[in-house]
Structure formats: structure tokens, C-alpha cells
């Protein structure tokens, strides 16, 4: 430990023999080694026994005890400095001593101190070593303090530093002189801490609790406002409060930074202090893993319909090489643009194995991700139709949502939206000058026009295409794959040529061209689609004559969202193709031509159904009658059955015989008689 290391040096004696090179450092000797050598040779002529040759060299060394007192004091100070400066690199003691509890606490406090406080304590320790060595030679304590003080003050004056007083040296000396030398360093720093502690302003505990409760909350009030409320509360409650600057220092000293962030900014903010996970893509092939996200441009564009908007672009990017593979732009983020952008990727490069997206409404809808169990958006039913992404055999991965916010760092595409990305390459393109919306609400250009004017659509698309090309072709990319040499485009071309492609079949491409909706099929072969929206409470109605009277109750309809009034394709829930259906339009109330056409189709339907039904019958009804067994009649006369009915009238019993055919009447009569008998008995008759 640190205090044990210190003890191994500071507990020893100072050296008693010095060389010319060591003496020349003193202020009381000549400044050059030649002059200092002459000075020492002359001084030691009368003390030949105090001058000897150093072993292994031609140089002489001199006994310190025969030097003048002032030179001895300077050497003590210099040697003390060297001892202190060598503290961090001292050797371990041969026999470590078990530290006491007090020593452990002192050195723990020292190690937790600031670098400035530790350096100041080391400087004090050097002066105390010098004083200790002088007093060991028998010098008076005050004389030793004055010598050391004078030596250090001359050095401080030369460096332009604040001088030290004899009183300070005296206070430090009496604070440590009776302690073990291994504890001098932490004691000198704790002495400074004790003095600082005594200067800490008084602060009532109730007032401190009041201030913390007011300041550390999610509304993040200003420090000055909280201090004003504290002053008003202190006047009422008689609290003692310090200055605002003292409270600032108390917060920094007593409340950890992470606690401050959590109390004022919440869980998400404090989670950002935790080191992020570093991932490698060395084991991922090109086009094996694709990620996508939408970017809202900071530029105003006049769209096809005349609306002036800030368009949204969806981009798919290769995870390994960071190349942007495809994109689609629209007024807002929607399923159609995501589907078509994925179609561009699949038709050009093949089908990826993995795909990462955010759990948004547009990206995580049932048409794209139906059947994925961990979607956490929209109701997941066990029999829902499989979406486009799982139907293509792509394993879907969601970005993590923690503490109410997404993890943008989980997708490499997020880097394309930050500094130097599409915001610079596209939104600030020269073709779009004058229509930039600014990076945020507080950063608007001087020529900002808002949504009053927008650049034409063609210029925006040209700028978007050129910006994405610049993003892909920029050289010396600092990524794991490019290694500061290649561009994203070069890295993709190199790696994609080495992998096995998963090309899409024509059926899979058609699957991407259409969306699906699960509907209820009526018995007459008609159904309605919600995808076309509603107008005056009506939806698009479709007819499929081949599905009239079928057993299917729920079917899946695949459609082209750009051609909803044309044909659509009907599949079973298991994915089996059933029929085509066409969109029908309501006829006018007085449209006789439509009525005639409908009547003709109805007659044809009935006639065709009649022929088909009759053709399917393999036996006539007369043949059915002939195949039935002959009926045999029983000529035995029936014997009437007689039943004996007993009626109770008071205490007397009356028997009556009835025939079987009168059973229904006798049963009713018997019940009526029983009721009358019970009524008489109840009345005592």
C-alpha cells in the first residue's frame, strides 16, 4: 500500500557523503562544478579525513558533517525533495507491516483526494523532511524552520510562486512530529482538509433537504430560482443557508453526477452514461444483414399534388459495408414506400437473411411483419396472415426500446443521418438553396421561407440521388471493413462478389408487388376492402363468381395499391390461390342498362349452375324410387287397450275405465280432478 511504500524511505537516514555535482545545486556555493570543486578542496584542506575518492570513479566525495551549516540545510532540503518525488516508484518493503485502521483511513482519504491536493501535501512533506534532518543534527527547531523557510522562499521567488511562512511550517511540524513518518503525507493533506472543513458554511439540514427536493426533479428548475424559494422558506422557518456558490460546491461534493442526472433528467439520460456495447461485423457477409430507417428531410419541397412538405425517405443499408442499397421517398413514412424500397433491394441484390428495423407503425404493420410473434404493435392473432418479410424467409430483428425511447445506436443507418450524412449531402445541396428548413427550431437560415415556397420535385430527386451516390462513393471511410481506405461502394463490390446470392423467384417478386388484407367472404362471393378507404360510408366492393357458395368464410386478398379498381387475387388463409375478383361500381337508381346487364348475368349464372348441378347428378329421381324397398302393410286388427283410472272423492274411491285413444282427454281430466280435490281439502270441505 501507499503508506507502506512511504515508510520504506522516509523512515531511513539522509546520506552523509556528497559529490561536487550535488553540492553545486546549493545557493551558497559557486554555480559551476569547477568553481565548486575549488571551493570544496580549499575548505577540506584542514579536514583531509573528510575527503575521499568515490569507489569506481575518479571523483571525490565529501563528508556532509564538515560543511557549513547553511549548506547542510540546503542539502537537507534538496534531498527531502528528491525523496518525496520518488514516492510513487518506491520498492515494496521486504516485510510488509499490517496497517492499522487509522492508517488505512488516512491513506484512503489521501488516495481519494485531488491531484492538486496530493501535490501540495508532497511539497509540505519535503519541507518537513528538511526540518526533521536539521533537528536530528541538534539544531534548534526555530533555527531549522527559519533555514528551511528561507530556502524554499528563495525558490518560490524565482518561480513566481506564493512564499511560505515560518508559522505555517511550525503548524505542520507540530501536527506530524509525533506520528510515524509513514503517515506524514496523508496527515499533511488531511490537515488541509480539516482547515477547509472548518471553513464550510453552515447549512441547516431541513434547508438542504428542501433545496434538494426542489432542485432535483424532472422539471429541471434553474438553480437561481430554487435558491430564491429557499431564501423565502428560510425566513419563515428560521433556517441558516449559505451562498449560492457554496450550494453549488456542496452539490458537486456530496451528490454523484449520475444521481443528479437521474433525478433531473430521468432513467434514459442516466442510461446514456453506461458504456455502450461494441459490436463487430467481421462475421457478417455482404447482403446477409440489412437495416433500414426513415429520414425526414430538412428542406421544403413542392410535391406532385401541390402540397409544400418536408418529404420522408426510407433507406435500406447493408450492415457490413454500410452502403445504401435502395431508397423510396414520399410525403410521409408509409408501408408502401418501405415495401417498394425492399422490392428494389431484392430485385437487384437478392434476399437478405436478416433485417433490422424500428418498431414503428409504418414498418411493423401486419402487411410487412404479419406472423412475427414479438412485434409488440397491433394485435397479434395466432391465425393472422404472414407478412411480406417473414414470407420471404427473412429473419426480422427489432431495435430495443428502453425507458420509453428507442436505441438508435443499434442501427448503422442512423450514422447516415448525423453530421456529414444526408443532412449535409442532400438537404444542403446547391440545387435546394433557399429552401432549407434548418437543423432544428433554433437554427434557421436567414433565407428561411417556411412552408410558403418549396423547391420543385425534380430538383429534389436529383439532389437526393446525387447525395446518396456521394455518401456511398466517398473514400477513406473509417469503419471496420473500409479501414480508412475504401468507400462503402468499393467495400460492397469487393465483398458481394464473394458471397452466395439468394436471388428472388418471379413469384416472390410478385409477392412484393402486392399487399394483402384479410376479409370476410359472403355467400354470394362478394367482399369489401378497407385499404381503399371510405367515401360517404362506402368501400370498394369486389365480386368473385367462382367463390359463390364456397366454404371459405375468411380469405386473404392480395392487391396492387396503385390499381385498386382493377383485378385483385383471392387466397385461402393457408396461402392457396382461389380466384380473381373485380371491383364493382354502384349503378344509378334509374340506370336501366345496368339493370339489364345485371339481369342477363343473373340468368346466365342460374342457367350455368342448373346445367352443372344437373350434370353432376348421376341418377334420376325415378331411379331412386325404384331402388327403395317395397312397403309391407300389417293387416292384423288392433286390440283396444283399457286403462283403469282411480278418482278420489273425499274418503271414497271411484274407479273408471278409459280407452287408450281417450288417454289425452283422461290425463287432462285426471289432473283437473286432482287440483279440485286439493282445493277442497285446503278449504276443509
XYZ file of C-alpha atoms in Angstrom, residues 213 562 601 605:
4
model
C -36.353 18.232 -3.232
C -51.869 1.662 -57.198
C -75.624 -12.104 -65.812
C -75.450 -17.712 -63.610
